[in-house]
Amino acid sequence: MTATPAHPLLDRAHRLATDLLIPEAERVDLEGVPMSHIEAVKRSGLLGAGAPVAYGGSGAPPNVVRRIAEILSGACCSTWFVQTQHHTPVQTLAQSELPVRERLLGPLARGELLSGVAYAHLRSYPHRVPVRVRREGGGWRFDGTVPWYTGWGLNDVMLLAGATDAGEVLFAFAEAREQPGLRASAPMRLAALTAARTVSLELTGLWLPEEAVALQTPYERWAPGDRARTLNAGPAVFGVAAAALSLLDTETAAPFTARLTDVRRRAYALADHPAPLERVTERLAVRAEAYEVLRTATTAAVVAGGGRSMALTSRAQRLAREALFLLVQGQTAETRAAQLRALGGA
């Protein structure tokens, strides 16, 4: 793949991957992401990669942030997926002018706290409203169900979102633990990334104070930015694909590597385009192409491994299951339709 300019955070990411994540990845896949992995990620400084320098972050450019994600996801996708949730709360606070910014942005940017997110359910609005929010006392009451929450038992705080009757979305921080009005399901058993400790959350009158709010805005103002984030292929697609190709000999890997390098270049050029909602058809086509490269790369790794690939301790088999997960991670109705059309040859 094309080179990324040298940066100290990339050295840290490589060391974390080489010294801890890769050697432990198969065990983690079977047993779960341990707290010791989370502590190592916190110490690495990678949680503040894109955070403002004034709050203890590194303010790294997008190409460095993406490369870090590729390194971590290719090393241990479960650990990557837990920590990647953290970056949305950091970005939300960096753009917020509400008091919670001064309370939490520093600890999150410095890696003193790890945050999860509970907001993907907003993508079903207005057809469904899984989490409703209304004013109560000096704060807000949350009721409903969060279908997916990753990192339960590993995160310190969560950024929780819901919709108000006035058509606004409201994001507020809560402690990531059971408390009055908040109950978690048992961890889900999934085909891939069970290790990331994903649960559903039942909200029955969870009350959060006004000073916990990070964002309150009309849905129509928030939705375009969220849509833009889903239109492009994410770095983990390229990280897992590259990890799979590393299991092949050089000659066998060469044509796959060439395809991966090409689609990665085009995907990131679109991601860096100054108008994130332009060239939508092209973005969706490149996204689908990236997933096809991911599928072929991980399938090739399984084939090369032969019968050994069927063992749960096989790296190729783990990467193939992680590729299945990435096919639906962050999926919307729009991206699903485009991907199905591509699979059908349309």
Tab-separated table of C-alpha atoms in Angstrom, residues 5-337:
chain	number	residue	atom	x	y	z
A	5	PRO	CA	4.520	10.117	6.191
A	6	ALA	CA	6.484	9.203	9.307
A	7	HIS	CA	4.815	10.146	12.570
A	8	PRO	CA	5.599	9.170	16.196
A	9	LEU	CA	2.087	7.793	16.667
A	10	LEU	CA	2.647	5.318	13.847
A	11	ASP	CA	5.711	3.961	15.653
A	12	ARG	CA	3.581	3.516	18.776
A	13	ALA	CA	0.830	1.808	16.814
A	14	HIS	CA	3.307	-0.595	15.204
A	15	ARG	CA	4.878	-1.427	18.572
A	16	LEU	CA	1.491	-2.032	20.171
A	17	ALA	CA	0.467	-4.260	17.264
A	18	THR	CA	3.720	-6.217	17.099
A	19	ASP	CA	4.387	-6.623	20.806
A	20	LEU	CA	0.841	-7.261	22.081
A	21	LEU	CA	-2.088	-7.290	19.689
A	22	ILE	CA	-0.892	-9.726	17.004
A	23	PRO	CA	0.574	-12.340	19.389
A	24	GLU	CA	-2.627	-12.310	21.488
A	25	ALA	CA	-5.236	-11.881	18.746
A	26	GLU	CA	-6.456	-15.467	18.466
A	27	ARG	CA	-6.717	-15.837	22.240
A	28	VAL	CA	-8.554	-12.514	22.499
A	29	ASP	CA	-10.943	-13.598	19.738
A	30	LEU	CA	-11.918	-16.639	21.811
A	31	GLU	CA	-11.792	-15.161	25.315
A	32	GLY	CA	-12.551	-11.449	24.960
A	33	VAL	CA	-10.637	-8.183	24.967
A	34	PRO	CA	-8.935	-8.006	28.377
A	35	MET	CA	-8.659	-4.862	30.429
A	36	SER	CA	-4.875	-5.131	30.084
A	37	HIS	CA	-5.273	-4.463	26.344
A	38	ILE	CA	-7.363	-1.389	27.099
A	39	GLU	CA	-4.765	-0.115	29.544
A	40	ALA	CA	-2.065	-0.603	26.899
A	41	VAL	CA	-4.101	1.363	24.363
A	42	LYS	CA	-4.624	4.142	26.912
A	43	ARG	CA	-0.887	4.320	27.642
A	44	SER	CA	-0.010	4.397	23.947
A	45	GLY	CA	-1.458	7.874	23.385
A	46	LEU	CA	-3.388	6.626	20.363
A	47	LEU	CA	-6.761	7.544	21.869
A	48	GLY	CA	-5.903	11.208	21.393
A	49	ALA	CA	-4.548	10.844	17.857
A	50	GLY	CA	-6.985	13.312	16.294
A	51	ALA	CA	-7.776	15.271	19.451
A	52	PRO	CA	-6.816	18.952	19.893
A	53	VAL	CA	-3.277	19.509	21.137
A	54	ALA	CA	-4.555	22.104	23.625
A	55	TYR	CA	-6.413	19.322	25.458
A	56	GLY	CA	-3.574	16.803	25.462
A	57	GLY	CA	-4.200	15.204	22.074
A	58	SER	CA	-1.827	14.912	19.127
A	59	GLY	CA	-3.861	16.699	16.455
A	60	ALA	CA	-2.608	14.197	13.872
A	61	PRO	CA	-3.715	14.660	10.232
A	62	PRO	CA	-6.371	12.353	8.744
A	63	ASN	CA	-3.874	10.195	6.835
A	64	VAL	CA	-2.044	9.359	10.061
A	65	VAL	CA	-5.285	8.680	11.943
A	66	ARG	CA	-6.407	6.355	9.154
A	67	ARG	CA	-3.082	4.522	9.101
A	68	ILE	CA	-3.297	3.939	12.858
A	69	ALA	CA	-6.721	2.392	12.346
A	70	GLU	CA	-5.345	0.131	9.612
A	71	ILE	CA	-2.516	-1.062	11.856
A	72	LEU	CA	-4.739	-1.784	14.858
A	73	SER	CA	-7.569	-3.412	12.924
A	74	GLY	CA	-5.191	-5.663	11.034
A	75	ALA	CA	-3.542	-6.701	14.284
A	76	CYS	CA	-6.641	-7.358	16.430
A	77	CYS	CA	-9.949	-6.192	15.029
A	78	SER	CA	-11.770	-6.654	18.339
A	79	THR	CA	-9.406	-4.348	20.233
A	80	TRP	CA	-9.521	-1.862	17.363
A	81	PHE	CA	-13.318	-1.871	17.396
A	82	VAL	CA	-13.523	-1.155	21.124
A	83	GLN	CA	-11.109	1.765	20.915
A	84	THR	CA	-12.488	3.196	17.666
A	85	GLN	CA	-15.742	4.035	19.446
A	86	HIS	CA	-13.745	6.540	21.501
A	87	HIS	CA	-12.964	8.876	18.621
A	88	THR	CA	-16.544	9.976	17.941
A	89	PRO	CA	-16.994	11.347	21.494
A	90	VAL	CA	-13.646	13.128	21.176
A	91	GLN	CA	-14.689	14.705	17.870
A	92	THR	CA	-18.097	15.626	19.288
A	93	LEU	CA	-16.534	17.385	22.260
A	94	ALA	CA	-13.937	19.124	20.092
A	95	GLN	CA	-16.797	20.718	18.145
A	96	SER	CA	-18.981	21.409	21.195
A	97	GLU	CA	-19.282	24.720	23.011
A	98	LEU	CA	-21.135	23.234	25.989
A	99	PRO	CA	-19.629	22.932	29.509
A	100	VAL	CA	-19.034	19.162	29.259
A	101	ARG	CA	-16.208	19.905	26.817
A	102	GLU	CA	-14.021	21.339	29.566
A	103	ARG	CA	-14.823	18.465	31.911
A	104	LEU	CA	-14.209	15.514	29.597
A	105	LEU	CA	-12.239	16.453	26.479
A	106	GLY	CA	-8.904	16.528	28.303
A	107	PRO	CA	-9.288	13.141	30.057
A	108	LEU	CA	-10.508	11.552	26.815
A	109	ALA	CA	-7.772	13.135	24.668
A	110	ARG	CA	-5.065	12.044	27.117
A	111	GLY	CA	-6.395	8.497	27.301
A	112	GLU	CA	-7.258	8.721	30.984
A	113	LEU	CA	-10.818	7.666	30.131
A	114	LEU	CA	-12.163	5.419	27.363
A	115	SER	CA	-15.548	6.272	25.883
A	116	GLY	CA	-18.065	4.165	24.031
A	117	VAL	CA	-20.925	5.355	21.820
A	118	ALA	CA	-24.636	4.612	21.652
A	119	TYR	CA	-26.031	6.553	18.720
A	120	ALA	CA	-26.296	4.331	15.596
A	121	HIS	CA	-30.000	3.802	16.332
A	122	LEU	CA	-30.588	7.421	15.285
A	123	ARG	CA	-30.151	6.276	11.693
A	124	SER	CA	-33.620	4.694	11.833
A	125	TYR	CA	-35.234	8.058	12.646
A	126	PRO	CA	-37.979	9.111	11.927
A	127	HIS	CA	-39.394	5.709	10.934
A	128	ARG	CA	-38.406	4.315	14.327
A	129	VAL	CA	-37.328	6.069	17.499
A	130	PRO	CA	-35.594	3.444	19.649
A	131	VAL	CA	-34.514	6.002	22.270
A	132	ARG	CA	-36.669	8.958	23.253
A	133	VAL	CA	-35.470	11.896	25.305
A	134	ARG	CA	-37.534	14.442	27.191
A	135	ARG	CA	-36.844	17.149	29.733
A	136	GLU	CA	-37.185	16.229	33.373
A	137	GLY	CA	-36.140	18.439	36.237
A	138	GLY	CA	-32.807	20.059	35.511
A	139	GLY	CA	-31.826	17.474	32.953
A	140	TRP	CA	-33.005	14.833	30.506
A	141	ARG	CA	-34.758	11.469	30.753
A	142	PHE	CA	-33.838	8.648	28.333
A	143	ASP	CA	-36.232	5.783	27.559
A	144	GLY	CA	-35.958	2.987	25.029
A	145	THR	CA	-33.477	0.418	23.737
A	146	VAL	CA	-29.968	0.800	22.391
A	147	PRO	CA	-29.654	-2.293	20.160
A	148	TRP	CA	-25.850	-2.352	20.054
A	149	TYR	CA	-23.309	-1.040	22.534
A	150	THR	CA	-19.681	-2.144	22.258
A	151	GLY	CA	-17.091	-2.221	25.015
A	152	TRP	CA	-19.373	-2.881	27.977
A	153	GLY	CA	-17.207	-3.485	31.028
A	154	LEU	CA	-14.228	-1.882	29.282
A	155	ASN	CA	-15.401	1.705	28.744
A	156	ASP	CA	-15.411	4.334	31.462
A	157	VAL	CA	-18.081	6.573	29.935
A	158	MET	CA	-20.484	6.494	27.000
A	159	LEU	CA	-21.880	9.088	24.629
A	160	LEU	CA	-25.597	8.285	24.561
A	161	ALA	CA	-28.008	9.717	22.009
A	162	GLY	CA	-31.755	9.921	21.616
A	163	ALA	CA	-34.406	11.939	19.817
A	164	THR	CA	-36.769	14.471	21.352
A	165	ASP	CA	-40.419	14.983	20.455
A	166	ALA	CA	-39.355	18.283	18.871
A	167	GLY	CA	-37.276	16.459	16.252
A	168	GLU	CA	-33.890	17.145	17.819
A	169	VAL	CA	-31.074	14.729	18.539
A	170	LEU	CA	-29.464	14.996	21.934
A	171	PHE	CA	-26.081	13.501	22.873
A	172	ALA	CA	-25.049	13.299	26.518
A	173	PHE	CA	-22.364	11.519	28.524
A	174	ALA	CA	-23.150	8.861	31.110
A	175	GLU	CA	-21.037	6.496	33.155
A	176	ALA	CA	-20.723	3.183	31.318
A	177	ARG	CA	-22.158	1.026	34.088
A	178	GLU	CA	-25.486	-0.268	35.290
A	179	GLN	CA	-27.336	2.377	37.278
A	180	PRO	CA	-30.926	3.430	37.925
A	181	GLY	CA	-32.627	3.542	34.543
A	182	LEU	CA	-29.822	1.721	32.687
A	183	ARG	CA	-29.504	-2.058	32.375
A	184	ALA	CA	-27.297	-4.051	30.013
A	185	SER	CA	-28.065	-7.403	28.427
A	186	ALA	CA	-25.707	-10.330	28.631
A	187	PRO	CA	-22.835	-9.984	26.134
A	188	MET	CA	-23.922	-11.044	22.654
A	189	ARG	CA	-22.492	-14.164	21.014
A	190	LEU	CA	-21.662	-13.079	17.471
A	191	ALA	CA	-20.086	-14.732	14.438
A	192	ALA	CA	-17.218	-12.245	14.747
A	193	LEU	CA	-15.988	-9.776	17.360
A	194	THR	CA	-17.785	-11.375	20.286
A	195	ALA	CA	-14.568	-10.362	22.031
A	196	ALA	CA	-15.530	-6.673	21.788
A	197	ARG	CA	-18.208	-7.165	24.483
A	198	THR	CA	-21.297	-5.915	22.682
A	199	VAL	CA	-24.585	-5.668	24.601
A	200	SER	CA	-27.962	-4.018	24.227
A	201	LEU	CA	-29.006	-1.353	26.722
A	202	GLU	CA	-32.444	-0.937	28.237
A	203	LEU	CA	-33.197	2.639	29.262
A	204	THR	CA	-36.064	3.094	31.664
A	205	GLY	CA	-35.927	6.665	32.830
A	206	LEU	CA	-32.152	7.125	32.867
A	207	TRP	CA	-31.693	10.699	34.051
A	208	LEU	CA	-28.704	12.809	32.984
A	209	PRO	CA	-28.086	16.401	34.065
A	210	GLU	CA	-27.974	19.322	31.660
A	211	GLU	CA	-24.214	19.612	32.145
A	212	ALA	CA	-23.779	16.112	30.633
A	213	VAL	CA	-25.117	17.269	27.248
A	214	ALA	CA	-22.534	17.510	24.438
A	215	LEU	CA	-24.822	18.190	21.478
A	216	GLN	CA	-28.429	19.237	20.951
A	217	THR	CA	-29.465	20.022	17.395
A	218	PRO	CA	-32.258	19.362	14.886
A	219	TYR	CA	-32.021	15.912	13.312
A	220	GLU	CA	-31.921	17.489	9.851
A	221	ARG	CA	-28.761	19.362	10.812
A	222	TRP	CA	-27.011	16.322	12.299
A	223	ALA	CA	-27.963	13.680	9.726
A	224	PRO	CA	-25.932	14.928	6.706
A	225	GLY	CA	-22.676	14.719	8.641
A	226	ASP	CA	-23.488	11.219	9.824
A	227	ARG	CA	-24.429	10.187	6.292
A	228	ALA	CA	-21.099	11.469	5.003
A	229	ARG	CA	-19.251	9.225	7.454
A	230	THR	CA	-20.955	6.121	6.077
A	231	LEU	CA	-20.388	6.717	2.359
A	232	ASN	CA	-16.685	5.886	2.245
A	233	ALA	CA	-14.800	2.668	2.938
A	234	GLY	CA	-13.252	2.788	6.399
A	235	PRO	CA	-9.584	2.116	7.218
A	236	ALA	CA	-10.330	-1.210	8.906
A	237	VAL	CA	-11.331	-2.651	5.528
A	238	PHE	CA	-7.825	-2.011	4.258
A	239	GLY	CA	-6.151	-3.040	7.514
A	240	VAL	CA	-7.818	-6.450	7.648
A	241	ALA	CA	-7.304	-7.029	3.926
A	242	ALA	CA	-3.589	-6.229	4.213
A	243	ALA	CA	-3.272	-8.550	7.211
A	244	ALA	CA	-4.852	-11.358	5.177
A	245	LEU	CA	-2.505	-10.764	2.248
A	246	SER	CA	0.490	-10.943	4.588
A	247	LEU	CA	-0.346	-14.641	5.003
A	248	LEU	CA	0.258	-15.291	1.289
A	249	ASP	CA	3.592	-15.672	-0.459
A	250	THR	CA	4.752	-12.601	-2.360
A	251	GLU	CA	3.942	-13.914	-5.826
A	252	THR	CA	0.435	-15.015	-4.893
A	253	ALA	CA	-0.278	-11.782	-3.031
A	254	ALA	CA	0.931	-9.456	-5.800
A	255	PRO	CA	-2.301	-9.054	-7.827
A	256	PHE	CA	-4.408	-8.705	-4.686
A	257	THR	CA	-2.004	-6.124	-3.292
A	258	ALA	CA	-2.173	-4.091	-6.490
A	259	ARG	CA	-5.977	-4.025	-6.350
A	260	LEU	CA	-5.933	-3.125	-2.667
A	261	THR	CA	-3.458	-0.276	-3.186
A	262	ASP	CA	-5.516	1.156	-6.030
A	263	VAL	CA	-8.898	1.090	-4.296
A	264	ARG	CA	-7.390	2.402	-1.062
A	265	ARG	CA	-5.904	5.381	-2.919
A	266	ARG	CA	-9.224	6.216	-4.545
A	267	ALA	CA	-11.197	5.730	-1.323
A	268	TYR	CA	-8.988	8.081	0.651
A	269	ALA	CA	-8.969	10.681	-2.118
A	270	LEU	CA	-12.759	10.739	-1.884
A	271	ALA	CA	-12.638	10.858	1.918
A	272	ASP	CA	-10.405	13.931	1.688
A	273	HIS	CA	-12.641	15.692	-0.849
A	274	PRO	CA	-13.737	19.060	0.604
A	275	ALA	CA	-17.420	18.420	-0.210
A	276	PRO	CA	-18.245	15.172	1.646
A	277	LEU	CA	-21.706	14.781	0.116
A	278	GLU	CA	-20.635	15.236	-3.501
A	279	ARG	CA	-19.800	12.304	-5.824
A	280	VAL	CA	-22.043	10.003	-3.794
A	281	THR	CA	-22.453	7.416	-6.556
A	282	GLU	CA	-18.684	7.186	-6.948
A	283	ARG	CA	-18.155	6.933	-3.191
A	284	LEU	CA	-20.614	4.053	-2.886
A	285	ALA	CA	-19.072	2.267	-5.860
A	286	VAL	CA	-15.557	2.552	-4.441
A	287	ARG	CA	-16.831	1.432	-1.042
A	288	ALA	CA	-18.364	-1.680	-2.596
A	289	GLU	CA	-15.157	-2.336	-4.527
A	290	ALA	CA	-13.129	-2.098	-1.334
A	291	TYR	CA	-15.346	-4.709	0.307
A	292	GLU	CA	-14.902	-6.982	-2.694
A	293	VAL	CA	-11.126	-6.711	-2.347
A	294	LEU	CA	-11.487	-7.460	1.362
A	295	ARG	CA	-13.583	-10.538	0.601
A	296	THR	CA	-11.169	-11.898	-1.972
A	297	ALA	CA	-8.110	-11.195	0.186
A	298	THR	CA	-9.489	-12.975	3.236
A	299	THR	CA	-10.819	-15.841	1.117
A	300	ALA	CA	-7.385	-16.235	-0.463
A	301	ALA	CA	-5.832	-16.431	3.007
A	302	VAL	CA	-8.273	-19.184	3.995
A	303	VAL	CA	-7.578	-21.122	0.783
A	304	ALA	CA	-3.821	-20.798	1.249
A	305	GLY	CA	-4.145	-22.119	4.791
A	306	GLY	CA	-6.006	-25.221	3.665
A	307	GLY	CA	-7.709	-27.356	6.282
A	308	ARG	CA	-5.815	-25.566	9.053
A	309	SER	CA	-7.940	-22.504	8.313
A	310	MET	CA	-10.955	-24.210	9.867
A	311	ALA	CA	-9.375	-24.210	13.314
A	312	LEU	CA	-10.643	-21.469	15.603
A	313	THR	CA	-7.026	-20.671	16.323
A	314	SER	CA	-6.364	-19.904	12.632
A	315	ARG	CA	-5.481	-16.310	11.865
A	316	ALA	CA	-6.872	-16.614	8.328
A	317	GLN	CA	-10.216	-17.882	9.583
A	318	ARG	CA	-10.410	-15.071	12.171
A	319	LEU	CA	-9.676	-12.441	9.537
A	320	ALA	CA	-12.346	-13.902	7.252
A	321	ARG	CA	-14.933	-13.629	10.026
A	322	GLU	CA	-13.812	-10.105	10.800
A	323	ALA	CA	-14.311	-9.269	7.122
A	324	LEU	CA	-17.922	-10.461	7.441
A	325	PHE	CA	-18.359	-8.117	10.379
A	326	LEU	CA	-16.942	-5.156	8.461
A	327	LEU	CA	-19.448	-5.797	5.660
A	328	VAL	CA	-22.269	-4.675	7.955
A	329	GLN	CA	-20.487	-2.400	10.429
A	330	GLY	CA	-21.885	1.133	10.117
A	331	GLN	CA	-24.324	-0.020	7.460
A	332	THR	CA	-27.247	2.186	6.389
A	333	ALA	CA	-30.119	1.506	4.017
A	334	GLU	CA	-28.269	3.522	1.366
A	335	THR	CA	-24.975	1.661	1.649
A	336	ARG	CA	-26.741	-1.714	1.882
A	337	ALA	CA	-28.634	-1.089	-1.345
